Coordinates of C-alpha atoms in Angstrom, one line a residue:
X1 CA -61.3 35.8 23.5
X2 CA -62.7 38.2 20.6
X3 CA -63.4 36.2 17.4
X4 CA -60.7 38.4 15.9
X5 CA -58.1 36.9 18.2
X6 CA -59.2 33.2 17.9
X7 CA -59.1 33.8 13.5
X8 CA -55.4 35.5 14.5
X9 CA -54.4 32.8 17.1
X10 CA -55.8 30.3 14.3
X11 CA -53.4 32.1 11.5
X12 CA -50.9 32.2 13.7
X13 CA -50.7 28.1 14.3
X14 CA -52.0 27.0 10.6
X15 CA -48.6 29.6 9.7
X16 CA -46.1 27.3 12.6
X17 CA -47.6 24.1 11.3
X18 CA -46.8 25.3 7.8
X19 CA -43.6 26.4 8.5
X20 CA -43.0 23.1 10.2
X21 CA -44.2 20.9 7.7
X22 CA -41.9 23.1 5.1
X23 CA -39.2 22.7 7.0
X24 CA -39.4 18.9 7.3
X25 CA -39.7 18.4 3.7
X26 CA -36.7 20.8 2.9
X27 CA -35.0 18.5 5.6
X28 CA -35.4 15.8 3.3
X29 CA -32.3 14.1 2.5
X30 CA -31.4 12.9 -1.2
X31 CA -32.0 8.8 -0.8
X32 CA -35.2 9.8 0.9
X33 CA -36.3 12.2 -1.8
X34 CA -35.4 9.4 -4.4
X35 CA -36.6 6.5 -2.5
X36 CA -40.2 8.5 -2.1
X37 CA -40.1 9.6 -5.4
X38 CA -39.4 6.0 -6.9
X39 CA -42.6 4.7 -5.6
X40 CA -44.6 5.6 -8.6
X41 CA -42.3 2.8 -10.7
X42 CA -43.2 0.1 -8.5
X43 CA -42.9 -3.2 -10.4
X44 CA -41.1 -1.4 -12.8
X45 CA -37.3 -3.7 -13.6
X46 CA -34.5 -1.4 -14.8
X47 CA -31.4 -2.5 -16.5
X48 CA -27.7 -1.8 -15.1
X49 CA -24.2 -2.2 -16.4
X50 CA -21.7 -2.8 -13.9
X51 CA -18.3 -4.4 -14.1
X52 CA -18.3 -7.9 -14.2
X53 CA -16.7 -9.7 -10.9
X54 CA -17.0 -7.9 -7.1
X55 CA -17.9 -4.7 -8.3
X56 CA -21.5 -5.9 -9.4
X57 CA -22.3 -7.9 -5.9
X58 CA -23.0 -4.0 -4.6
X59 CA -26.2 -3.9 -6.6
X60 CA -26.7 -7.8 -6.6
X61 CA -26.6 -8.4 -2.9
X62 CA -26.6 -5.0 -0.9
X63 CA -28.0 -2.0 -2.9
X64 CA -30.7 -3.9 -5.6
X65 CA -32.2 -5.6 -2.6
X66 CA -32.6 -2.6 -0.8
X67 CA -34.1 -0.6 -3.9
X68 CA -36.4 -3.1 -4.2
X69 CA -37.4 -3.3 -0.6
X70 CA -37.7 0.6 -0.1
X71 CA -39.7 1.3 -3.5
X72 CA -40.9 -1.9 -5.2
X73 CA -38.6 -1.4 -8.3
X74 CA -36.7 -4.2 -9.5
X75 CA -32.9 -4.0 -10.5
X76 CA -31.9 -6.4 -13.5
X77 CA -27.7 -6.4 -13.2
X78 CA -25.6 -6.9 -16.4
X79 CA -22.2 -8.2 -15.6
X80 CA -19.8 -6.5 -18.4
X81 CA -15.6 -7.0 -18.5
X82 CA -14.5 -3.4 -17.8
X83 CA -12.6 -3.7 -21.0
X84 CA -15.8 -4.5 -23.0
X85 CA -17.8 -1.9 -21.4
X86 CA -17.4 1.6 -23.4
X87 CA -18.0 -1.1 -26.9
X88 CA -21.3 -2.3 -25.6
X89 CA -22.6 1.2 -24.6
X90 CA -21.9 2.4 -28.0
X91 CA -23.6 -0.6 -29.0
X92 CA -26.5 -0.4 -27.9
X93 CA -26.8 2.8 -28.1
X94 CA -26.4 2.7 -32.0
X95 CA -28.5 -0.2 -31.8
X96 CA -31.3 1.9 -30.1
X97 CA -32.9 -0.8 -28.4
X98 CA -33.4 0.8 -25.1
X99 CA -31.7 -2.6 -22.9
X100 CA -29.9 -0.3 -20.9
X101 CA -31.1 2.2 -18.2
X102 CA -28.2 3.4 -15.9
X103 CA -24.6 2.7 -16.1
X104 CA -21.1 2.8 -14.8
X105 CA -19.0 4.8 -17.1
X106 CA -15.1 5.4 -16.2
X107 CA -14.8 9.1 -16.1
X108 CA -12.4 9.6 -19.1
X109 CA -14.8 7.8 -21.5
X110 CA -17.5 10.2 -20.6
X111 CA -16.4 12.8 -23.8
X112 CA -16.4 10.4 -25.9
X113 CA -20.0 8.7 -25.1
X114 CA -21.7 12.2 -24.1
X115 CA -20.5 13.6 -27.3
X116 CA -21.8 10.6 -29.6
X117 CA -25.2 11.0 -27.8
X118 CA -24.7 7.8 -25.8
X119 CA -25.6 9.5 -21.8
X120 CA -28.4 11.4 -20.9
X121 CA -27.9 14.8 -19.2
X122 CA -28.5 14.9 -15.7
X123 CA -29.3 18.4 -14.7
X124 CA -32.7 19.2 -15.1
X125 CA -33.0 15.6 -13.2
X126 CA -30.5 17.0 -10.6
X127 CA -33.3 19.8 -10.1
X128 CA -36.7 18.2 -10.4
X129 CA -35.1 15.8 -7.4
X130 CA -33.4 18.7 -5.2
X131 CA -30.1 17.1 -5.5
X132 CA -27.2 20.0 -6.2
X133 CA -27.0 20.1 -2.6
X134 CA -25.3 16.5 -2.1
X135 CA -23.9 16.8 -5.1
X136 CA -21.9 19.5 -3.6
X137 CA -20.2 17.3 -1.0
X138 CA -18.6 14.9 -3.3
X139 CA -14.7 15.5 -3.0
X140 CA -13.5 18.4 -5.5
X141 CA -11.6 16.4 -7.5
X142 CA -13.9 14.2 -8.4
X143 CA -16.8 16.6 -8.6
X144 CA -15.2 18.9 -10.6
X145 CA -13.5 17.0 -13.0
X146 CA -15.0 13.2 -13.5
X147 CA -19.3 14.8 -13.4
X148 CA -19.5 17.1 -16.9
X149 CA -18.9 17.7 -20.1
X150 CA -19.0 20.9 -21.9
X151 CA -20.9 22.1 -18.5
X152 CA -23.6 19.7 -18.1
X153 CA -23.9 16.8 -16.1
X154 CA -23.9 13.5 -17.1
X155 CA -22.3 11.1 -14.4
X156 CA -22.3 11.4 -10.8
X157 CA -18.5 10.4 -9.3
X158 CA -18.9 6.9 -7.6
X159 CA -15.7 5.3 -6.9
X160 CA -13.0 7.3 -5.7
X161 CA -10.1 5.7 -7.5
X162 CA -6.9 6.6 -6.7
X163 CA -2.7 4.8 -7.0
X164 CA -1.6 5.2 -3.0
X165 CA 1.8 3.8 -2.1
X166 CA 1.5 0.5 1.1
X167 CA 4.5 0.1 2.8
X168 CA 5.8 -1.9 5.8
X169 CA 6.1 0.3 8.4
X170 CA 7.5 -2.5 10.6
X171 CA 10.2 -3.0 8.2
X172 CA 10.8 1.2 7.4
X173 CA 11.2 1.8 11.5
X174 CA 13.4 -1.2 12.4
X175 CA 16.7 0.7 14.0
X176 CA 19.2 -1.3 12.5
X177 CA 17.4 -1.2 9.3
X178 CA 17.3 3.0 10.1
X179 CA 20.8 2.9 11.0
X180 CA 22.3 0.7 7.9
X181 CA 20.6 2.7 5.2
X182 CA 21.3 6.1 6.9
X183 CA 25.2 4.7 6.6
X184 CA 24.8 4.2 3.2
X185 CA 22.7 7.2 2.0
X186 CA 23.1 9.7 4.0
X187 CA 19.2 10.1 5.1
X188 CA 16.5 8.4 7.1
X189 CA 14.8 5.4 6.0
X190 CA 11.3 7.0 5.6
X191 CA 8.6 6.3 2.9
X192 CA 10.3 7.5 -0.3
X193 CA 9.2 11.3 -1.9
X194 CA 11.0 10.9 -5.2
X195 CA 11.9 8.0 -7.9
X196 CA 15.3 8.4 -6.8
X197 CA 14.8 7.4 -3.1
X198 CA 12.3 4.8 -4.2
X199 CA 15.3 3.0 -6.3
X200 CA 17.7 3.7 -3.3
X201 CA 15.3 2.3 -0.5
X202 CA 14.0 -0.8 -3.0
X203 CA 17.9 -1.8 -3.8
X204 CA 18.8 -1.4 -0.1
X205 CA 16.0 -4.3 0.7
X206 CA 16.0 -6.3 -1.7
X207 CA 20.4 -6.7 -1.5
X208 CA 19.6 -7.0 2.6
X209 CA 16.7 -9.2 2.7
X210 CA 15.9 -11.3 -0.8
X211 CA 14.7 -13.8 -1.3
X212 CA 12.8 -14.0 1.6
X213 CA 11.6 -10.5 1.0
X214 CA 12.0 -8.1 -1.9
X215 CA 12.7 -4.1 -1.5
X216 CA 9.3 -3.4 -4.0
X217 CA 7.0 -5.0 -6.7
X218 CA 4.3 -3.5 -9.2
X219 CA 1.5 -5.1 -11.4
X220 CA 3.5 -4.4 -14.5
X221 CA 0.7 -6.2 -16.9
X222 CA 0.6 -3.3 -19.4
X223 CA -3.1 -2.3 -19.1
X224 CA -1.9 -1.2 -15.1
X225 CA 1.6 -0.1 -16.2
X226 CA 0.7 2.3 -18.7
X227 CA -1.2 4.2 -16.0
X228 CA 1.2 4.3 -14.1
X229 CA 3.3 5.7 -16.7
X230 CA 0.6 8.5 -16.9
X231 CA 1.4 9.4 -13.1
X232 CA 5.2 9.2 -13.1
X233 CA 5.6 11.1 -17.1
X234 CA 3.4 14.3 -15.3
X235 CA 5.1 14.2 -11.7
X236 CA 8.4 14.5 -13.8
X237 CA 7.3 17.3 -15.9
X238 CA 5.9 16.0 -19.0
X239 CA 3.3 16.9 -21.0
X240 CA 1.3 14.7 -23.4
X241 CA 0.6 17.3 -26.2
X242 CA 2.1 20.1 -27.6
X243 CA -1.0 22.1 -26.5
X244 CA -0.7 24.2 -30.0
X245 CA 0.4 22.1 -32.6
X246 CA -1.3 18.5 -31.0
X247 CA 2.1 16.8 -31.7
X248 CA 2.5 14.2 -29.4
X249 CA 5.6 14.9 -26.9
X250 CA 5.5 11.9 -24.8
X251 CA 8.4 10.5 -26.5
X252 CA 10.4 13.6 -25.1
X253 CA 13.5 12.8 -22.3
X254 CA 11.1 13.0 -19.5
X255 CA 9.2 9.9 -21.4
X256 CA 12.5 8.2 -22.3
X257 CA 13.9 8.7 -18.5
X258 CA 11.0 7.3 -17.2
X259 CA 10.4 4.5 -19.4
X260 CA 14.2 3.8 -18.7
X261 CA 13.7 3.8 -14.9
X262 CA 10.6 1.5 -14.8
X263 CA 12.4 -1.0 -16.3
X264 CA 15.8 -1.0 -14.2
X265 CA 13.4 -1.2 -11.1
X266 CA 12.2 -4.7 -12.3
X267 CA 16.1 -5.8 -11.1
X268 CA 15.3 -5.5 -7.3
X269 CA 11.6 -7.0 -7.8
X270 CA 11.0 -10.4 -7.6
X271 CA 11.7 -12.7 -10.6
X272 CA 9.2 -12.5 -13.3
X273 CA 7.4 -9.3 -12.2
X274 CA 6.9 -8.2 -15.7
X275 CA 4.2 -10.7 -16.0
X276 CA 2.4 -9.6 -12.6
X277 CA -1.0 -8.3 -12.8
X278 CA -3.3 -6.9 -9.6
X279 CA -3.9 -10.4 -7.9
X280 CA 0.3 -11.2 -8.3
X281 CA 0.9 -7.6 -6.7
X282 CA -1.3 -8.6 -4.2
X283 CA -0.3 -12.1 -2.7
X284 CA 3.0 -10.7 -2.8
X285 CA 2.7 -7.8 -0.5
X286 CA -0.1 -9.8 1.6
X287 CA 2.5 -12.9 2.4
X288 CA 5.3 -10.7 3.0
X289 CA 7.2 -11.2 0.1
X290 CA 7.4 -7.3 -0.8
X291 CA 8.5 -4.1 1.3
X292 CA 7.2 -1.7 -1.2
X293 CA 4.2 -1.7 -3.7
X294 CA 1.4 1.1 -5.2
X295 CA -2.4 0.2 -6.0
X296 CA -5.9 1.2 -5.9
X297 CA -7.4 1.5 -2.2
X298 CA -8.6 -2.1 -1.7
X299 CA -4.9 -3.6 -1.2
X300 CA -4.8 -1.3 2.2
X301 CA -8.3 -2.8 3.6
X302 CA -7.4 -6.2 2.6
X303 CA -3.7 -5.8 4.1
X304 CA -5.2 -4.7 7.2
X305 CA -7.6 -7.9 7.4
X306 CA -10.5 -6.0 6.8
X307 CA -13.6 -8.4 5.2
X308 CA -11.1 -11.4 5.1
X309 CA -13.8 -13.5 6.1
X310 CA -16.1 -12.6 3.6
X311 CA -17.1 -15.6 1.5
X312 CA -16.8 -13.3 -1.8
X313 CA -12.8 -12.5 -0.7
X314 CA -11.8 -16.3 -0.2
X315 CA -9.5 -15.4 -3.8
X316 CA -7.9 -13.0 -1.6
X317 CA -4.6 -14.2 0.3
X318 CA -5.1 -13.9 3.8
X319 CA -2.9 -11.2 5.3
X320 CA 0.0 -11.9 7.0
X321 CA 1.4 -7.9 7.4
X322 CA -1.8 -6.8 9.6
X323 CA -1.1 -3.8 11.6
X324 CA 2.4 -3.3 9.8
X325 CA 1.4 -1.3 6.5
X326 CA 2.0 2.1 6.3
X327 CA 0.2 4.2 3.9
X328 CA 1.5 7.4 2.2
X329 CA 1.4 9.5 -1.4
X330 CA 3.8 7.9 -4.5
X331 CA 6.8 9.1 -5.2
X332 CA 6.0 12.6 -7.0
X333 CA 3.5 13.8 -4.6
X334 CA 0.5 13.2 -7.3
X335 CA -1.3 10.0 -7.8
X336 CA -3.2 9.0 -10.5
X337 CA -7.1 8.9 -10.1
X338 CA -6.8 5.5 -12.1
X339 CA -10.2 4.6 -13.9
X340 CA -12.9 4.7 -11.6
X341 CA -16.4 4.8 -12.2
X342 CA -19.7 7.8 -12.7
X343 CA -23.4 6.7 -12.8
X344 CA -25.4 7.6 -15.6
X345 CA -28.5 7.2 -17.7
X346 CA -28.1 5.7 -21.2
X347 CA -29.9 8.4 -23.6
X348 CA -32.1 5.7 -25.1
X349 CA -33.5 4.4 -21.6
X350 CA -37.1 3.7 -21.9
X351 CA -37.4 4.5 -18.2
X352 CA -35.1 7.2 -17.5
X353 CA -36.7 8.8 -14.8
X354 CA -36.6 5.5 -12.5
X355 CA -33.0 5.2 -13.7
X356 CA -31.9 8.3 -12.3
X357 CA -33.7 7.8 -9.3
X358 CA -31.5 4.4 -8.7
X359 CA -28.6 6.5 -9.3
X360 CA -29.4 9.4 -7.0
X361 CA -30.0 6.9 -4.2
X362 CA -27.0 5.2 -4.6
X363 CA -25.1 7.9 -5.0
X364 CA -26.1 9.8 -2.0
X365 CA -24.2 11.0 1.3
X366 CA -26.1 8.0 3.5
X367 CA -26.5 5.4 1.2
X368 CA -22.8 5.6 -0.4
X369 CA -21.2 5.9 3.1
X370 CA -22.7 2.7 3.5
X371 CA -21.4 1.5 0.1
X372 CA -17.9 2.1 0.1
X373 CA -18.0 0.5 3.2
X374 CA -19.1 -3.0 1.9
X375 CA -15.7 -4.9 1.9
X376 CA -16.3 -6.8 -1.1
X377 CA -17.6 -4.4 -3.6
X378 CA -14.4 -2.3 -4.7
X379 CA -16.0 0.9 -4.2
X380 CA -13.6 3.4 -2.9
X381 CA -14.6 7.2 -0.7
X382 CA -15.5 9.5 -2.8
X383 CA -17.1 12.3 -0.6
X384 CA -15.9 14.6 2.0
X385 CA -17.6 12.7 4.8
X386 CA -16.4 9.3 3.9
X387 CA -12.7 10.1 5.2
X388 CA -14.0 11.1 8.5
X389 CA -16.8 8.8 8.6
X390 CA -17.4 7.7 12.2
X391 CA -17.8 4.3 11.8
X392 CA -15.4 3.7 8.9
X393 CA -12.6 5.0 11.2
X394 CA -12.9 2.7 13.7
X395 CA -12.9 -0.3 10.8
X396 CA -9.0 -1.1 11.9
X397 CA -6.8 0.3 13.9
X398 CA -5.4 2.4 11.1
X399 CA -8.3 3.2 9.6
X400 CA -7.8 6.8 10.4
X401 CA -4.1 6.7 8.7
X402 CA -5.7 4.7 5.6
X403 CA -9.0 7.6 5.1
X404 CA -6.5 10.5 5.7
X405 CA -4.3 9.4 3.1
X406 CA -6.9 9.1 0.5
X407 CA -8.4 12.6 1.3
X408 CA -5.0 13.6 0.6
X409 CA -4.4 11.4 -2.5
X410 CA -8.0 12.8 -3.9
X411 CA -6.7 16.6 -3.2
X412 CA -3.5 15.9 -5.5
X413 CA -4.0 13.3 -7.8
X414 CA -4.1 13.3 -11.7
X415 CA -6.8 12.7 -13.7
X416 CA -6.2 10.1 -16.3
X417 CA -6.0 11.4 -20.1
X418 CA -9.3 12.5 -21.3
X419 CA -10.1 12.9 -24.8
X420 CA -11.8 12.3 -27.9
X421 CA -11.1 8.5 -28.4
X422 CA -8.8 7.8 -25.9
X423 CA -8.9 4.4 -25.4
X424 CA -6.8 4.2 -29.2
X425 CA -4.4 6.4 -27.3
X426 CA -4.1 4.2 -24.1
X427 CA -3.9 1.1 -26.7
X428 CA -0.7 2.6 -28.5
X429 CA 0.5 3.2 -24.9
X430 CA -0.5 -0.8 -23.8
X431 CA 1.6 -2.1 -26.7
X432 CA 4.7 0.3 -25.7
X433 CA 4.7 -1.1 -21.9
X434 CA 4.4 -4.8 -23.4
X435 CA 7.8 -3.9 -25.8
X436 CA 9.2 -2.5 -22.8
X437 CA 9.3 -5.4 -20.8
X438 CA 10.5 -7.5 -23.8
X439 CA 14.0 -5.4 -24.0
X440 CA 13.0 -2.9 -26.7
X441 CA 14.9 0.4 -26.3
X442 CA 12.7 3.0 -24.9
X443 CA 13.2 5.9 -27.1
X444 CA 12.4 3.7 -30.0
X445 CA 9.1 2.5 -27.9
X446 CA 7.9 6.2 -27.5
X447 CA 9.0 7.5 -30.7
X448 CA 6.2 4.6 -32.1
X449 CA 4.3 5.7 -30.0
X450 CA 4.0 9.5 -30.5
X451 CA 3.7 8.5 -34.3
X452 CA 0.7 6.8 -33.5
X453 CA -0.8 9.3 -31.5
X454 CA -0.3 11.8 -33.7
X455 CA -1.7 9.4 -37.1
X456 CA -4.7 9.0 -34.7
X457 CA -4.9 12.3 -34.3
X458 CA -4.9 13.4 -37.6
X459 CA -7.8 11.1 -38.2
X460 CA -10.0 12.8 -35.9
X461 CA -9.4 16.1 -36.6
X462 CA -6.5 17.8 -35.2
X463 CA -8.3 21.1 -34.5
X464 CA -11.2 19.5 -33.0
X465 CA -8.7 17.0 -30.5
X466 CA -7.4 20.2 -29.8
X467 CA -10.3 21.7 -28.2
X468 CA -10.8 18.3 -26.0
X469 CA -7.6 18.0 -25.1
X470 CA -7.4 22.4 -24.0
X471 CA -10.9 21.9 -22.3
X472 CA -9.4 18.5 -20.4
X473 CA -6.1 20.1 -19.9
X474 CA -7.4 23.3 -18.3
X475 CA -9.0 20.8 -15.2
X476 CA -7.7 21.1 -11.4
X477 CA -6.3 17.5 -11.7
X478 CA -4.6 17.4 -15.5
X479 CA -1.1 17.9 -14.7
X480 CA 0.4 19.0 -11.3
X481 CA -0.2 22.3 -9.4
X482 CA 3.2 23.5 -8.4

């Protein structure tokens, strides 16, 4: 062979190996490009906030330990209340101290703290570590409402939060059941599609079968119930704002109807519901003792028996309704994305770069499939491939029901209110649900109530609420797409 051809034959290879070598490194998923990456910090401790309780046993006993195993770095867990949270980011923030590297923010606080200077942005991060790519696959919902502000990024969605109605399917397809309430109402006993069948179907259990079991039952603790006053005000029409003037409008006859109903619903519920709070809903609808109820995804895995014997879930009531829980949308068609939670990277961080990494990891496709898999953590799908995940459909029987349901909750749901100081907003709304349920008349309630919103409006600055509110309302998920 001419030395011509061997130097060609040579290029030729050294060019295949390149290509090769390119190829594998482009191939690279996100975790590993983070986990590699990460190495550099080894020994180095960074500071999280999660919510106090199960959520924080993710990074205490799955993902930390991992971190710490792939790269060295060590992950120091702060346990915060969920309602304390958004107080001690500002905190420390003002404070400057840098005791914070990566939190968990709830998506509609993320204005507020990105706008005070409290969250890093994310993008030039998002590049340096190839990650737009995964980024891409998170659900569009969540992805493009819950991840920016003013067009950069400063949280990745990480819980996909979301109301879905549980009902007992064994109950809803008993023939004489079907027949009786087809008698009476002229239509089949199916999961309910409006408020009006939802009152019809409750009524028709509860007269039939109480006190051994009750038609429906909702946490109705006002932090819970004024979300759900969120989802049921927009699926009947209403609008928050007067989008040109700011005056509050919640107080309108949509408010006052709804209000109204929510509180003649407590007659077919179980004695004393008005005091119930997530754990109540729950032992209820696990012994039995309710037909009907809506919550956040973990009520389906735990009704289905799914991580009963985990040591962390012994609070939980074991399930007596396995295999007999149905799953579909709320009345309305439109859930609320209720709360959930973003990862980002406090501003004043003294080891940012580590911090994101974390995040990136645990955010990923691979390691978050994992993740919301964990029974005990809370964390709910969030990505495409987590409703059609392999092994997470073969969890229960009805796995595939329970993930296709989400997917179709995260397509349609509502995104809660988002604006500048909206936790004074959600407050006013708090106090109204708590004079509800001690007999106040409802107009009266939401007349207080849009004069607060509109004093605390005023204080802010009604032009610039305004612009928050227009660039909130203007999302895929702010009020209903008809």
């Amino acid at each position: 062979m001419s030395l011509l051809k061997k130097l060609a034959w040579a290029g030729a290879f050294a060019g295949l190996a390149l290509g090769a070598w390119s190829s594998g490194a482009a191939a690279q998923s996100a975790d590993e490009i983070a986990a590699e990456a990460a190495k550099k910090y080894a020994g180095t401790e960074i500071t999280v906030v999660w919510e106090a309780g199960l959520q924080s046993l993710d990074p205490l006993n799955f993902s930390g330990p991992m971190w710490e195993k792939l790269t060295g770095m060590k992950v120091k867990v702060i346990e915060v209340p969920t309602e304390e949270m958004f107080t001690k980011i500002m905190q420390e923030y003002r404070a400057g101290t840098g005791a914070y590297d990566a939190l968990n923010v709830i998506p509609s606080w993320m204005p507020d703290l990105a706008k005070a200077g409290a969250l890093e942005p994310l993008d030039a991060y998002v590049d340096k570590y190839k990650y737009r790519d995964e980024l891409q696959k998170i659900a569009p919902t969540f992805r493009d409402n819950q991840m920016t502000v003013d067009g950069k990024i400063y949280g990745f969605p990480d819980d996909g939060d979301v109301f879905i109605m549980y009902y007992r399917k064994d109950v809803f397809a008993d023939p004489q059941n079907q027949a009786d309430f087809k008698a009476k109402f002229g239509y089949d006993l199916a999961p309910p599609t409006t408020w009006k069948q939802f009152d019809e179907i409750g009524q028709f259990l509860t007269d039939k079968f109480q006190p051994k079991m009750y038609g429906a039952a909702f946490f109705r603790q006002a932090p819970y119930a004024q979300l759900m006053f969120q989802e049921r005000f927009r699926n009947e029409g209403g609008k928050f704002f007067d989008a040109n003037t700011m005056k509050a409008t919640v107080n309108s006859d949509i408010g006052v109807k709804v209000l109204t109903d929510m509180r003649n619903e407590n007659k077919f519920m179980p004695p004393g519901v008005e005091t119930w709070g997530f754990v109540e809903n729950l032992a209820a609808f696990m012994s039995g003792q309710t037909a009907m109820t809506i919550s956040w995804p973990p009520y389906g895995r735990w009704a289905a028996g799914y991580g009963q014997d985990e040591k962390a879930l012994n609070w939980v009531p074991k399930t007596q309704i396995a295999g007999k829980v149905g799953y579909a949308l709320p009345p309305g068609g439109h859930p609320q994305l209720a709360l959930g939670f973003a990862l980002s990277v406090a501003s004043t961080s003294k080891h940012k770069d580590a911090a994101y990494l974390f995040i990136q990891w645990l955010n990923s496709e691979k390691i978050s499939t994992e993740r919301v898999q964990l029974p005990y953590t809370l964390r709910d799908p969030f990505r495409v491939s987590h409703y059609t995940d392999p092994t997470y459909l073969s969890r229960w029987p009805d796995a595939k029901d329970y993930l296709a349901t989400l997917k179709q909750a995260s397509e349609t749901g509502l995104l809660d209110l988002s604006i500048l100081q909206t936790d004074k907003y959600e407050e006013a709304l708090r106090q109204g649900i708590s004079a509800l349920w001690s007999g106040e008349d409802p107009k009266a309630i939401l007349d207080k109530i849009a004069s607060q919103w509109d004093a605390i409006t005023e204080k802010i600055g009604v032009d610039k609420q305004k612009a928050a509110y227009q660039g909130w309302a203007a999302k895929s998920g702010a009020y209903p797409q008809m």
